Structures are given as C-alpha cells and as structure tokens.
XYZ file of C-alpha atoms in Angstrom:
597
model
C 1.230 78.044 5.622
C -0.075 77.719 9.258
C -0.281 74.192 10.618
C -4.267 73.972 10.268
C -3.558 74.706 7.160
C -1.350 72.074 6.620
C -3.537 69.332 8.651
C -6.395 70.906 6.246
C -4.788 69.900 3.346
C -3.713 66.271 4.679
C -7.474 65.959 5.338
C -8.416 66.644 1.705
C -5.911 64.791 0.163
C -6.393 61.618 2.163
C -10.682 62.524 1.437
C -9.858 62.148 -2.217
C -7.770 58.973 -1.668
C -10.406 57.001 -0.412
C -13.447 58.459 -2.546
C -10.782 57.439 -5.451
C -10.371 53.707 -3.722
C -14.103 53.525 -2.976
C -15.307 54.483 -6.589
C -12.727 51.988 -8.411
C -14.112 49.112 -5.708
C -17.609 49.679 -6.741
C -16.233 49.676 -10.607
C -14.409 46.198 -10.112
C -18.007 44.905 -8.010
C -20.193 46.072 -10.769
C -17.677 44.214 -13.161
C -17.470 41.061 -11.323
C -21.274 40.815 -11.254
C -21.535 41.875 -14.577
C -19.017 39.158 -16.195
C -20.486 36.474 -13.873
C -23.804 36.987 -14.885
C -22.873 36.786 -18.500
C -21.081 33.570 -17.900
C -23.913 31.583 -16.908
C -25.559 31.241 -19.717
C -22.785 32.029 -22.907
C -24.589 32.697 -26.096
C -22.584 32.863 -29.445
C -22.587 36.354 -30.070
C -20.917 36.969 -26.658
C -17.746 38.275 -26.340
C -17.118 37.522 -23.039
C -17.963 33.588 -23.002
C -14.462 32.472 -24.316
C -12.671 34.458 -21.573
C -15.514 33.427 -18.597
C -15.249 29.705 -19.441
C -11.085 29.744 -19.662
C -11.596 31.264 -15.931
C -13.347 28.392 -14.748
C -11.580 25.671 -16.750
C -8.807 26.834 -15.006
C -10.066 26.284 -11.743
C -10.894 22.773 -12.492
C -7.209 22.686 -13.750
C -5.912 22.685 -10.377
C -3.301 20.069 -9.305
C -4.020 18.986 -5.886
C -6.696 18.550 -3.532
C -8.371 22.086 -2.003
C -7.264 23.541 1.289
C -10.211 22.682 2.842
C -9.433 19.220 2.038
C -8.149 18.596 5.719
C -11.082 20.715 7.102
C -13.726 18.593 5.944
C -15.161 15.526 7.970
C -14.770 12.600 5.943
C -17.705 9.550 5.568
C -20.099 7.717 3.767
C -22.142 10.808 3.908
C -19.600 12.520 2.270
C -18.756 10.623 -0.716
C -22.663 10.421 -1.637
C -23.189 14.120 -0.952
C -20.203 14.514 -3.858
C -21.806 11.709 -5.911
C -24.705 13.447 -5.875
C -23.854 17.353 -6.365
C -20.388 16.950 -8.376
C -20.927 13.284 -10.183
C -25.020 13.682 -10.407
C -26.910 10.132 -11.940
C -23.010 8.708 -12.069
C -22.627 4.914 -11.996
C -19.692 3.688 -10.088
C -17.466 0.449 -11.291
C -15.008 -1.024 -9.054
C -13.320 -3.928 -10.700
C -10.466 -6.263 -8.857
C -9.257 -9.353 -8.944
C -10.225 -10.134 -5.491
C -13.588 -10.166 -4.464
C -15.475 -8.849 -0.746
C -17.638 -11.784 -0.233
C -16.428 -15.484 -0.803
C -19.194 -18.221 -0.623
C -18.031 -21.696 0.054
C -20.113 -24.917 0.497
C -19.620 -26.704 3.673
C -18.949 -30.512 4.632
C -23.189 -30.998 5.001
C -23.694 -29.349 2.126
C -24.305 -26.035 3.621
C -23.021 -22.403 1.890
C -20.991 -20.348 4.105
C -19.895 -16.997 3.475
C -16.746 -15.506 4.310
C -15.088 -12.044 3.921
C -11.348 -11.774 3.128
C -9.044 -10.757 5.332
C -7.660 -8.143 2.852
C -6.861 -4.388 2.713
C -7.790 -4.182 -0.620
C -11.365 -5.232 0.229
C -11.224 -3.589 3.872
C -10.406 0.009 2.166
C -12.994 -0.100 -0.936
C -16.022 -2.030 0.289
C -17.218 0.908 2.502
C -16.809 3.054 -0.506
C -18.847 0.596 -2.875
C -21.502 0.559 -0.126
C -21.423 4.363 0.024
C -21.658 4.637 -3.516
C -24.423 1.533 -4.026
C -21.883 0.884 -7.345
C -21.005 -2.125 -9.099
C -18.448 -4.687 -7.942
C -16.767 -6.757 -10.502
C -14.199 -9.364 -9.273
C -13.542 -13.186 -10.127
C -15.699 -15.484 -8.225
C -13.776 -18.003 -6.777
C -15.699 -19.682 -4.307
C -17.070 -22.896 -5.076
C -20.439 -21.695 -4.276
C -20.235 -18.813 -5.859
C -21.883 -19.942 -9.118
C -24.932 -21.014 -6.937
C -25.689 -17.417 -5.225
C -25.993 -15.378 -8.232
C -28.992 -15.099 -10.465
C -29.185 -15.690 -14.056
C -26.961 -12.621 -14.791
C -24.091 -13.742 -12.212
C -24.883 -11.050 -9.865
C -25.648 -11.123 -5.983
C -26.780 -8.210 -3.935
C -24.163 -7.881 -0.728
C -23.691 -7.654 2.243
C -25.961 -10.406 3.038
C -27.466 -8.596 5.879
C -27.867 -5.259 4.431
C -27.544 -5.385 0.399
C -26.590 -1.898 -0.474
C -24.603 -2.725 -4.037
C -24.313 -5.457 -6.814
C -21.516 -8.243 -7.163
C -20.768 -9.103 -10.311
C -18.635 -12.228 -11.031
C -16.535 -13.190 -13.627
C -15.678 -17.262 -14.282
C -12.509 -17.711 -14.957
C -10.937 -21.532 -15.904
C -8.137 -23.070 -14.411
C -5.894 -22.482 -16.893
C -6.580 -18.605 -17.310
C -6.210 -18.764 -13.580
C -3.158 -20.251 -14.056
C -1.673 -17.723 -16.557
C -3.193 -14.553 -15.754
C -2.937 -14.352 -11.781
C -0.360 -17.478 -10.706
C 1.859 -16.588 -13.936
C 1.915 -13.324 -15.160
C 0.638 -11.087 -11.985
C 2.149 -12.986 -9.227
C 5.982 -14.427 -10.821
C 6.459 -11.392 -13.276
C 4.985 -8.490 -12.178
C 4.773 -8.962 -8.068
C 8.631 -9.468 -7.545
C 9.350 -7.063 -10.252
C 7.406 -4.007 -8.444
C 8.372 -4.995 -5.448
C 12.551 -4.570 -4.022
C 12.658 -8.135 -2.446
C 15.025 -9.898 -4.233
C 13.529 -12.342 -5.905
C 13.617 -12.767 -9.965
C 10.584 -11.738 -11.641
C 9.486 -14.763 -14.099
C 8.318 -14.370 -17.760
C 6.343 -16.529 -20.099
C 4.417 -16.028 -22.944
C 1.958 -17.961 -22.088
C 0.722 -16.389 -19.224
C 1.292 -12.746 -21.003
C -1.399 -14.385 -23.244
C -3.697 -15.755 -20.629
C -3.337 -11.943 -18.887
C -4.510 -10.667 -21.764
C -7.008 -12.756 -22.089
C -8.482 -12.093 -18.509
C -7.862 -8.234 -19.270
C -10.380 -8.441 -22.348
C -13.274 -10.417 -20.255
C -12.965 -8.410 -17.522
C -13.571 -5.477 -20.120
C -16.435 -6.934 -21.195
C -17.663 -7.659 -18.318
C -17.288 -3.533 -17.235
C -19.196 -2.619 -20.876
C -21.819 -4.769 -19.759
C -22.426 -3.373 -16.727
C -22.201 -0.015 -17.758
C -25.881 1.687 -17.643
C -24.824 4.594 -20.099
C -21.675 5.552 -21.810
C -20.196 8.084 -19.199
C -19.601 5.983 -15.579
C -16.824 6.332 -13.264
C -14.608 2.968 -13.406
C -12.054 2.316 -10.389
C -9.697 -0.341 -12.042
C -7.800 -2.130 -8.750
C -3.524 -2.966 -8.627
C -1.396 -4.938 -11.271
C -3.753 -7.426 -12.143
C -5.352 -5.303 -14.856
C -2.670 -3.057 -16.207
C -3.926 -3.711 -19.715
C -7.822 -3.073 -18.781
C -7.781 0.937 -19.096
C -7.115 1.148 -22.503
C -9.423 -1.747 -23.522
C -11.819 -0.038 -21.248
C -11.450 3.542 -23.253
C -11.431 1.529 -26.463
C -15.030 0.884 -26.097
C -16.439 3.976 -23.500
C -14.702 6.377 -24.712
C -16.658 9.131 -22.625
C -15.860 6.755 -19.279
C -13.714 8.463 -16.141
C -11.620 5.389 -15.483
C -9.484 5.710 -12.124
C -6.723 3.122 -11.923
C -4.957 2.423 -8.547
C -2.087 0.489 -8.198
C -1.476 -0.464 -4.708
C 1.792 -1.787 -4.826
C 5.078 0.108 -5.427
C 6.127 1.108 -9.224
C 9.679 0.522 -9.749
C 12.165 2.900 -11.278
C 12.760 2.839 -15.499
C 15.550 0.631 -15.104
C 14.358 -2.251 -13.036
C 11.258 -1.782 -15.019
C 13.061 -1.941 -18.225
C 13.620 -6.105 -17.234
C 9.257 -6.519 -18.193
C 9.281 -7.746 -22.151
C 6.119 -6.019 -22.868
C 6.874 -3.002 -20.455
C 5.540 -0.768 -23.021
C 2.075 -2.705 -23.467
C 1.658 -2.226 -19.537
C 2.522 1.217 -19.908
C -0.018 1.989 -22.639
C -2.634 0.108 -21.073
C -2.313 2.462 -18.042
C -2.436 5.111 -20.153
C -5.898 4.284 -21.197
C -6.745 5.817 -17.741
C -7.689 9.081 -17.183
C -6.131 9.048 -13.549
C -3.766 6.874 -12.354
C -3.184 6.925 -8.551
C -0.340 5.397 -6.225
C 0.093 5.418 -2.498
C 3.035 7.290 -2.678
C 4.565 10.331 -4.720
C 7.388 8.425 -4.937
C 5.940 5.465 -6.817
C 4.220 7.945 -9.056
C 7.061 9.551 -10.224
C 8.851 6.312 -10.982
C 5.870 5.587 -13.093
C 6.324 9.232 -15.021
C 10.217 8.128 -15.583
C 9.099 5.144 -16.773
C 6.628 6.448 -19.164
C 9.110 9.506 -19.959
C 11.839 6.724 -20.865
C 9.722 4.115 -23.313
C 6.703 5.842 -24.538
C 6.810 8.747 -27.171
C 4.602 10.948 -24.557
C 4.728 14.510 -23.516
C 5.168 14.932 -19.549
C 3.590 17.940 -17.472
C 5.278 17.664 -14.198
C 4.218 20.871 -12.863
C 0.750 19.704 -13.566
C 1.306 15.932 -12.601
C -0.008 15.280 -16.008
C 0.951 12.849 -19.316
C 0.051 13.665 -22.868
C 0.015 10.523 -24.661
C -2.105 9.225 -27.821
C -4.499 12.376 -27.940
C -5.053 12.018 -24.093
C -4.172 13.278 -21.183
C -3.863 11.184 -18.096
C -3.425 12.874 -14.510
C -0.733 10.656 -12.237
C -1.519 11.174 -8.535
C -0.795 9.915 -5.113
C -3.630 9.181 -2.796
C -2.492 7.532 0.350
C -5.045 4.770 0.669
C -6.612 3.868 4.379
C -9.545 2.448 6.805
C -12.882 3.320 7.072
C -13.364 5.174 10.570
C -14.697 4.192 12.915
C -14.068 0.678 12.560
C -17.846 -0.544 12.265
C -17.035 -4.198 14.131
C -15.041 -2.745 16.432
C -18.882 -2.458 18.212
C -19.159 -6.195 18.474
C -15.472 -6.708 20.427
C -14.910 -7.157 23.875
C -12.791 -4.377 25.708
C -8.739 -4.620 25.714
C -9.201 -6.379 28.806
C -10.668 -9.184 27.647
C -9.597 -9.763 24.001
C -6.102 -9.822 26.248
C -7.550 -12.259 28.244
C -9.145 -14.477 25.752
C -6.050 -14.709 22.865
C -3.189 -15.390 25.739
C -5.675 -18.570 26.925
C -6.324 -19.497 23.476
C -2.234 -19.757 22.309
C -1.057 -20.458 25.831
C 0.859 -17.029 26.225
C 2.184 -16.467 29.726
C 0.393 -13.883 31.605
C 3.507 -12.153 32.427
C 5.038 -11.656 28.870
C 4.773 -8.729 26.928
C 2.800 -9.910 23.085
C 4.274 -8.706 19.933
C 2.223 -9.649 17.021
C 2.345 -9.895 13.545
C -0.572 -10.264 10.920
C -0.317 -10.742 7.056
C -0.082 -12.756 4.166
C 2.762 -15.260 3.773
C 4.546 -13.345 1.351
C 8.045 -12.486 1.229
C 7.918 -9.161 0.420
C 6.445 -8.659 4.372
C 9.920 -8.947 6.225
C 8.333 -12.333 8.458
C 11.873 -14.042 8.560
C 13.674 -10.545 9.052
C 11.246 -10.475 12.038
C 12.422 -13.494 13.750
C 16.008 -12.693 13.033
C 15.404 -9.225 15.087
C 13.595 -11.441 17.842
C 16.982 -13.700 17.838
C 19.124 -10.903 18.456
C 17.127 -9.556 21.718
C 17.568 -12.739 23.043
C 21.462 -12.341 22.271
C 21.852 -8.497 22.911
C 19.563 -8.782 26.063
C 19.292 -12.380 27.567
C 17.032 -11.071 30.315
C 14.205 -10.777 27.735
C 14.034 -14.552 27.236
C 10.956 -15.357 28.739
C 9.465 -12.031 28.265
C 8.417 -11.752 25.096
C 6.143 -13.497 22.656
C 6.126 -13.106 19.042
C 2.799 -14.472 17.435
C 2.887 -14.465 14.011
C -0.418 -15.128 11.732
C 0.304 -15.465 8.181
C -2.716 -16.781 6.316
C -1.676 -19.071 3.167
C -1.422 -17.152 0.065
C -0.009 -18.280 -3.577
C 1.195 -21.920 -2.756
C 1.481 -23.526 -5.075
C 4.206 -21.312 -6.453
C 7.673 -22.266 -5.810
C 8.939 -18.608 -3.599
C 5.657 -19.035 -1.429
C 6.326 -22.880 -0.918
C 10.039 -22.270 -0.225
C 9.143 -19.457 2.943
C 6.471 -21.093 4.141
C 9.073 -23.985 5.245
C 11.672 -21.616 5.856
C 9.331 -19.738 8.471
C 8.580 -22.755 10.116
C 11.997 -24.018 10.649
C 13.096 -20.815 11.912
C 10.659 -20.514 14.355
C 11.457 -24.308 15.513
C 14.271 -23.207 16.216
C 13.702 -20.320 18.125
C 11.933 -22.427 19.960
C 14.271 -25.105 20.708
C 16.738 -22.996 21.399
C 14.745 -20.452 23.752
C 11.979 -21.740 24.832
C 10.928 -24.156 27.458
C 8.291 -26.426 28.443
C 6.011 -24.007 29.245
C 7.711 -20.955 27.510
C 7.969 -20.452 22.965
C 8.504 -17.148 22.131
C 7.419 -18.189 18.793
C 3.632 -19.034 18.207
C 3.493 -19.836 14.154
C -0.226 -19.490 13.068
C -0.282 -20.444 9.316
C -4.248 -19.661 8.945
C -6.787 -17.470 7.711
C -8.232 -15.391 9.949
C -11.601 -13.411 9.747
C -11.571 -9.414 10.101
C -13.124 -9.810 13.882
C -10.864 -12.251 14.792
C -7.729 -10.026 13.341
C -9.234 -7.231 15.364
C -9.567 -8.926 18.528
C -5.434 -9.577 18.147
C -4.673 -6.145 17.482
C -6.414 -5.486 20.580
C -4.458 -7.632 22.847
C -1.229 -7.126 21.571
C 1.543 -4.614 23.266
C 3.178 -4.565 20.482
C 2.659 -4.878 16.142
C 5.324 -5.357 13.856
C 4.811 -4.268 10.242
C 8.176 -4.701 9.091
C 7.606 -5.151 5.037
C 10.967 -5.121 3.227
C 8.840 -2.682 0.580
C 5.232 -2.176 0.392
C 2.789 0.398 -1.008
C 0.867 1.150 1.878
C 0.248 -1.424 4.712
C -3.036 -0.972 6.167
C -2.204 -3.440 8.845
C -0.444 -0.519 10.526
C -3.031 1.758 10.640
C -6.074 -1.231 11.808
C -3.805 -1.750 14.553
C -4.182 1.661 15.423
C -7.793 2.183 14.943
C -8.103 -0.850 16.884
C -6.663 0.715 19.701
C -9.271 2.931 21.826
C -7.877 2.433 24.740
C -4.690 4.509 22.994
C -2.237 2.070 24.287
C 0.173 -0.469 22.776
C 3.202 0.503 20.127
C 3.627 0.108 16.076
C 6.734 -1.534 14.679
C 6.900 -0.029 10.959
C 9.232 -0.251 8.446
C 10.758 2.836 7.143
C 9.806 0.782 3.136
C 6.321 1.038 4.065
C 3.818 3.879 2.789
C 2.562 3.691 5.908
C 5.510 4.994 7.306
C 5.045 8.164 5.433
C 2.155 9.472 7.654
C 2.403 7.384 11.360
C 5.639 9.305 12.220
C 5.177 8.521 15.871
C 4.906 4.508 15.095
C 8.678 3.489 15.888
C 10.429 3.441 12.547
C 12.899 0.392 11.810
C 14.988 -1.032 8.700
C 13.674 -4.490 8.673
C 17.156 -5.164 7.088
C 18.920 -4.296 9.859
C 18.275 -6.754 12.356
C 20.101 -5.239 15.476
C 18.530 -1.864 14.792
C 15.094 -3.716 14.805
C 16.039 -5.932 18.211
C 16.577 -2.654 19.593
C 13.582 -0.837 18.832
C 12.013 -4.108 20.169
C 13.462 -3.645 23.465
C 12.380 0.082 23.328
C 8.568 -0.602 22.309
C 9.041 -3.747 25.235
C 9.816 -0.842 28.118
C 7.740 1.994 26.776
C 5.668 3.549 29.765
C 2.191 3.884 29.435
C 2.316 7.711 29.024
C 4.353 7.606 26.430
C 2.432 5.544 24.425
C -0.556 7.359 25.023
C 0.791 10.147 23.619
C 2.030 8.313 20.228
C -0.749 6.404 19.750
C -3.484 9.661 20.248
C -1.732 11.072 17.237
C -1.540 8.145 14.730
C -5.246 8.019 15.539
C -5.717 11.162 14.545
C -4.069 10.619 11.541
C -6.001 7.779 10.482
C -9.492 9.146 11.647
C -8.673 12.196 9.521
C -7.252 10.638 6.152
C -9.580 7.770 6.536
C -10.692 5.650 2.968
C -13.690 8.031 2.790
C -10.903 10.981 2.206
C -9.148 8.662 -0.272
C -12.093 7.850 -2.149
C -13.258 11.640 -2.310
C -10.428 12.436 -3.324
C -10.040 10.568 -6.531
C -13.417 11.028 -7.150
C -13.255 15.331 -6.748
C -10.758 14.737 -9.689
C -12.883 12.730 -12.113
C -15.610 15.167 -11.197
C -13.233 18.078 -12.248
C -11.981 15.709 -15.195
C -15.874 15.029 -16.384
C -16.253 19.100 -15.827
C -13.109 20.190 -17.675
C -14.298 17.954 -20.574
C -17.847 19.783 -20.705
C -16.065 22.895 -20.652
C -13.850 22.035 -23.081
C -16.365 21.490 -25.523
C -18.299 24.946 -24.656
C -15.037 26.414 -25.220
C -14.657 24.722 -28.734
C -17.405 26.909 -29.778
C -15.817 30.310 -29.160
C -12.037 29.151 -29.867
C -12.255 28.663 -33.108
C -10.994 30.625 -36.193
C -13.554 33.039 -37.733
C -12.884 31.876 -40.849
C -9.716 31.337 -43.502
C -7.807 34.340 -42.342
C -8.879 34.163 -38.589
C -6.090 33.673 -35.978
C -4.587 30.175 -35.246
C -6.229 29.428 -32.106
C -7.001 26.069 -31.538
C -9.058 24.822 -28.422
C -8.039 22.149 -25.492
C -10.212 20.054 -27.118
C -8.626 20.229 -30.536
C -4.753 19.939 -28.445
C -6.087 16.600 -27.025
C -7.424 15.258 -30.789
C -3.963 16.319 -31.559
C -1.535 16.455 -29.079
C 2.081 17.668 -29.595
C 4.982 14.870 -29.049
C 8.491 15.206 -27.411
C-alpha cells in the first residue's frame, strides 16, 4: 500500500473514532437530562426515583465542608442568604449559660447595661443578629427582671433590636449547684489539662440537672413549630440535647463545646460520664474547636456507650440516631464593627501608657483574660522573671500589663490564684522595679470590649499563653485589632488558636526559659518582620471569620434537615413489594433500628 494510502486509512479510522465518541456523548447527555428530569418530581410507579434520590442523598452525605468553602466571602449577608435558600422559614435557638447583654441598676437608681467581655458572646452575637433568632441564657443582672416584658423577653441590642433575649431565673442555690458546683469544680478542671482535681457532688449533679430540664423548657417554649435549628453552647448543658430531642423530636440541635474534651481515661474519673455522654448524643451535630478534641470525644463514646462509630464518615450510631461529630474552629466577626469608634495606634498608645504610668521608652506586653488557671497568668510572670535573669539589660524595658477580670470567686482554686498572682507580681516588683519603673501592672477588673480593644491596640506585644484551651479568641482580636499590621502574638502551642496563626510565635507556657526567650525575640522584632507575620494571621482571621463558623454548622443541619426529607421519599420506593420481596430496608428504617457493636 502507497503512503496516501496509508494516511487515507489513518484518516478514516480516526473519522470513525470520534463520530463513535461524539454519538455515545450525546447518548450519556440525552440520559443525564432524561434521569434528571424524572427525578424532580418521583411518582410511585417510577422506576428510576429510588436510584435518583440515593444520588442526591448521597451528596448531602458528604463529610466536610465544599471546596468552595474557602472561596466564598463570609458575612452576615451570608448566613441569611443560607437561612433563607437552604434553612427557608427556620427559627434559630441559641441557648448558653452566659448571656450578651447584662443590665445592672446603678447607685441613683439608674439601669445600666453592659456587654461581657467574653468570646463566647463576641463569636455568636453577630450570628444571632444575622439570624434575628432567639437567645436563651440566665439573666443575672439585678435589673434584668425589670427590662423584660411579661414573657421575660427583651429585644437587643438596645440601639438596634434585631433578635429576642430570653431569660431564664435561676435561684441561688441552683446557681450554686449547677454552674459553681457541677460545671465549674467537676467538669472545668476535668476537660481541661491544668492540674487541678475535678470535684464531685451529688448535689450539684442534681441541681445540673435540674437547670438542664428548665432550660429545656424554656427552648420548647420558644420554639414557633416543631422543626427549629437549636445551637446548645459548652459544658454547661451537656444533658440539654437529649431532653431537647425528647420533646422536638424533628429539631436540628447543634451542640458546641468550646472547651477541650479529654481522652477516655481522664474522662473515665466523671461518675455519671455516661449520662453526659448520652445527653450529647441527643444532638444531631456535635462540634469542637479542634479535631483533636473531637476524636477524644468518639473514644470516649466508643469506650462507655454501646454505639456504633463511622469514622470515615465522622459519624455515631447510637439509640436509633445518628449524630455527626465535627470540628469547626470558632472565631471573630470581621471587620471588627467598634473598631470604627477607636482612635488610631498612635493614640490608644498614647492614652493607655498615661493612664497605667508606662514609660514611654518600654516596649508593652499585654495580657487579657479571665482569672482562671487554666490561662498560664503565673507561667507568664515566671517567663518575665527569667528575661530579667537571662538578659539583665531588659530590666527597665519591658512592661507586662496583665488584665484579668474576676471570674468564679468564691470558689476555693480561683480565690487561691487570685492571691498567688498578686504576690508574684509584688514581687516582681520589689525586686525589679523602681520608683518610677514596675514591670508588672496587675489590673484585676472587668473591662468593656472597647476598652479591651483600645489595649490590643497599644500593645507591642500579646501573650496568650493558656496551659490548654479550646480556642482562644483573644489571639485572634489582637490581631484583628491590629490595622496598622504591627505588633507580635505570644501563643501557646495548647491553644486551638495555635492551630491556624502559624506565624504568631509559638511557646510552651511550661517551659519558662523557652517562653523568656521568645519574649526577647518578639521584644527585638523589626518592623518588617512583623508586618509580614501579622498580614497573614489577618488573613487568616478575615477569611475563617465566625460568619464561616456559623455557616458552616449550619450547611450541615441544612444537609441533615435535607437528608431526613429524602430519607423519607426514599422510604417509599425501598421497601419490599410484598412477603417474598427482597430484604431491603431504607435509611430511615436503619436509624428506627440501628445495628450495635
């Protein structure tokens, strides 16, 4: 054969290649819009219906946040444009111990209102004002009882009501049991690695309890129809879940827990670890900071409760239910709406160093929390004392302010480091410092969010140095504080926080040489250098903002609320044809009936 003759019958082969290719594309097309079509609308005597909604159950089966998750600009906008096309007419419940708005009467018998200085409150009242949801927390204030109407609700914020308070009235004694006792001496120090015994009594198990059901109540009364979301807030209301599901059994109910979960074994020490566990169970999500913490949980679960475990799909089987365990790292709102109404650097700089008599020409470490042992305050001062020994040319250059607002004391652990702290920085100061030098400034007070802002702002330097911690948001206000992308971020390596600002210097807050140099590090860092750190965390924090964290949990109970209408569609079509039909039984039958280990 010639070699036209040969090119000739390359030419028809490849001609009948792609004629071949082209007619089996427009097959698969005409398929595809054929089978979607006829999934739209599935009618009994369709054959394809079964096989169409196991496709898109499927989807919603998914483990994980989408790809585009990262992609997508996170705000208020957002969560309400997923309210309203994934979560349509939804009502949204956020229930925590703590509430956003405090009102207090004043000396001439005025009310004033104040807003906690806390990242629970900092990280969901932008979503609850997104959302225009439900609040339920204990009202503590002792004029709370006079603001709310005949139904104990108040519409908040003052300024701009966008959602409803609702308080719950708790007495002294339940108050006593349930949040002093049981929350704060058992299950506190047992979740958290700080060395100090967990305490049980069976009295405040029983006041807990108590709380648990009333808060419950509380939620059912709220509830507009049978089906709303429900985002059950940290360890004060491990029991609430199930109590919840007892009575809305169609409810989504999201519980976060925003402190660590210890492993099975230090677990094991709680006498009515299995009640807890169950009672989390009752969720249909429950969500740490950290993947770490949630697979503690699933080892605990694994080890005390007769449950099946679905680790590839982060899932737990467990009384005819199946609960998804997730981590969503939990953070800020951005930007930082008050932010607007601070001075520049310059002058918040200018303004704290006046205000605590800080020389001019010392660099300002800060540190802002709760006095709470599990925050690394004393480990902080011992790093401070070993500059001074390591480096003597630093004394004189450095100031450590510490604010640590009063928290829990009138228990004995918070009593015992509140005098601790104070000694040690006396005598940092006697030893140190100077007549017109103390490179300790101890501010034992509470301190609005402005006003916590404003020392983020002048500081060169934050310390978050917690000995173990979910999250942290301290860390990442201090660097949403910072637009002028300067100053440097102490964090401990215990910290979830830690997990995601990987250019914040990272320290062992048990190490205190290790920390004293890092100090010294952060003390000399040029101005370049920390520009280039701190641009990054920002972006970090600007792009897995609260907004993200809320969407996120919410996507899930939108795929949760989807995968349960599916599941009932696909009832219809799963089922055996009659006494000698095949054994097929539905995802809606498995969770009626759910296999054990």
């Amino acid at each position: 054969m010639t070699q036209y003759g040969v090119d000739l019958l390359l030419a028809l082969i490849l001609a009948s290649l792609g004629l071949s290719a082209l007619a089996i594309f427009i097959s698969i097309s005409r398929h595809r819009r054929n089978h979607q079509s006829a999934s739209v609308m599935p009618g009994p005597g369709d054959d394809s219906a079964p096989e169409a909604a196991r496709k898109v159950l499927r989807e919603f089966e998914k483990n994980g946040q989408s790809v585009d998750a990262a992609l997508v600009s996170w705000s208020p906008e957002t969560l309400r444009k997923i309210l309203a096309e994934d979560l349509p007419d939804a009502q949204v419940i956020v229930v925590s111990n703590r509430e956003p708005y405090i009102h207090n009467e004043t000396q001439d018998g005025g009310v004033e209102l104040v807003v906690p200085a806390s990242g629970l409150v900092s990280a969901l009242e932008p979503i609850t004002r997104a959302c225009a949801g439900t609040w339920i927390a204990y009202g503590g204030g002792t004029a709370d009882r006079t603001v709310v109407d005949r139904n104990d609700r108040v519409q908040v914020p003052p300024d701009h009501p966008s959602y409803t308070l609702r308080r719950v009235w708790l007495s002294d004694d339940e108050y006593q049991g349930y949040y002093l006792g049981f929350a704060n001496e058992g299950l506190w120090p047992l979740c958290h690695i700080a060395f100090t015994r967990p305490i049980f009594r069976e009295s405040d198990w029983q006041a807990y309890e108590a709380v648990n059901r009333k808060f419950a109540d509380t939620v059912v009364a709220e509830a507009r129809n049978e089906r709303p979301i429900v985002l059950v807030q940290d360890y004060h209301f491990a029991l609430l879940p199930r109590m919840i599901r007892e009575r809305l059994p169609e409810a989504i109910v999201i519980t976060f827990w925003h402190i660590p979960w210890p492993n099975s074994e230090v677990f094991s020490i709680c006498p009515w670890r299995e009640r807890i566990l169950d009672g989390l169970l009752g969720s249909s999500i429950v969500g740490f900071h950290t993947q770490f913490h949630a697979n503690n949980f699933t080892e605990s679960v694994d080890r005390f409760m007769e449950s099946r475990i679905e680790r590839a799909d982060a899932a737990i089987s467990y009384g005819g239910q199946v609960t998804l365990v997730h981590a969503y790292p939990i953070s800020i709102e951005w930007p930082v709406d008050l932010l607007e109404a601070l001075p520049r650097v310059e002058e918040c700089r200018a303004r704290i160093r006046k205000r605590f008599r800080i020389p001019a020409d010392a660099k300002l470490c800060v540190g802002v929390e709760r006095l709470d042992y599990t925050k690394g305050i004393l480990d902080r001062f011992h790093a401070l004392e070993e500059l001074f020994i390591r480096h003597p040319e630093m004394v004189g250059q450095v100031v450590f302010l510490q604010v640590a607002a009063p928290s829990r004391g009138t228990l004995p652990a918070y009593k015992q480091l509140h005098d601790e702290c104070l000694r040690c920085a006396e005598e940092l100061n006697q030893r140190y410092g100077s007549e017109t030098y103390r490179p300790v400034v101890m501010v034992a007070e509470h301190h609005s969010q402005a006003a916590v802002y404003e020392l983020y702002r002048a500081a060169d330097i934050c310390l978050v140095t917690s000995l173990h911690d979910g999250m942290n948001l301290v860390a990442k206000e201090f660097v949403a504080s910072r637009d002028d992308e300067q100053g440097v971020l102490l964090l401990s390596t215990f910290a979830g926080a830690s997990r995601e600002l990987l250019e914040a210097l990272i320290v062992n807050p048990y190490d205190a040489a290790m920390m004293s140099e890092a100090m010294l590090q952060a003390l000399t860092m040029g101005p370049d250098e920390q520009r280039e750190r701190m641009r990054r965390m920002r972006e970090i924090v600007r792009d897995n903002n609260v907004y993200r964290w809320a969407g996120s949990m919410l996507l899930d109970a939108a795929r949760l609320r989807k995968r349960g209408d599916l599941d009932r569609v696909t009832a219809l079509y799963e089922r055996p044809a009659g006494p000698t039909g095949d054994n097929v039984v539905s995802m809606f039958e498995r969770k009626q009936a759910v296999g054990f280990r």
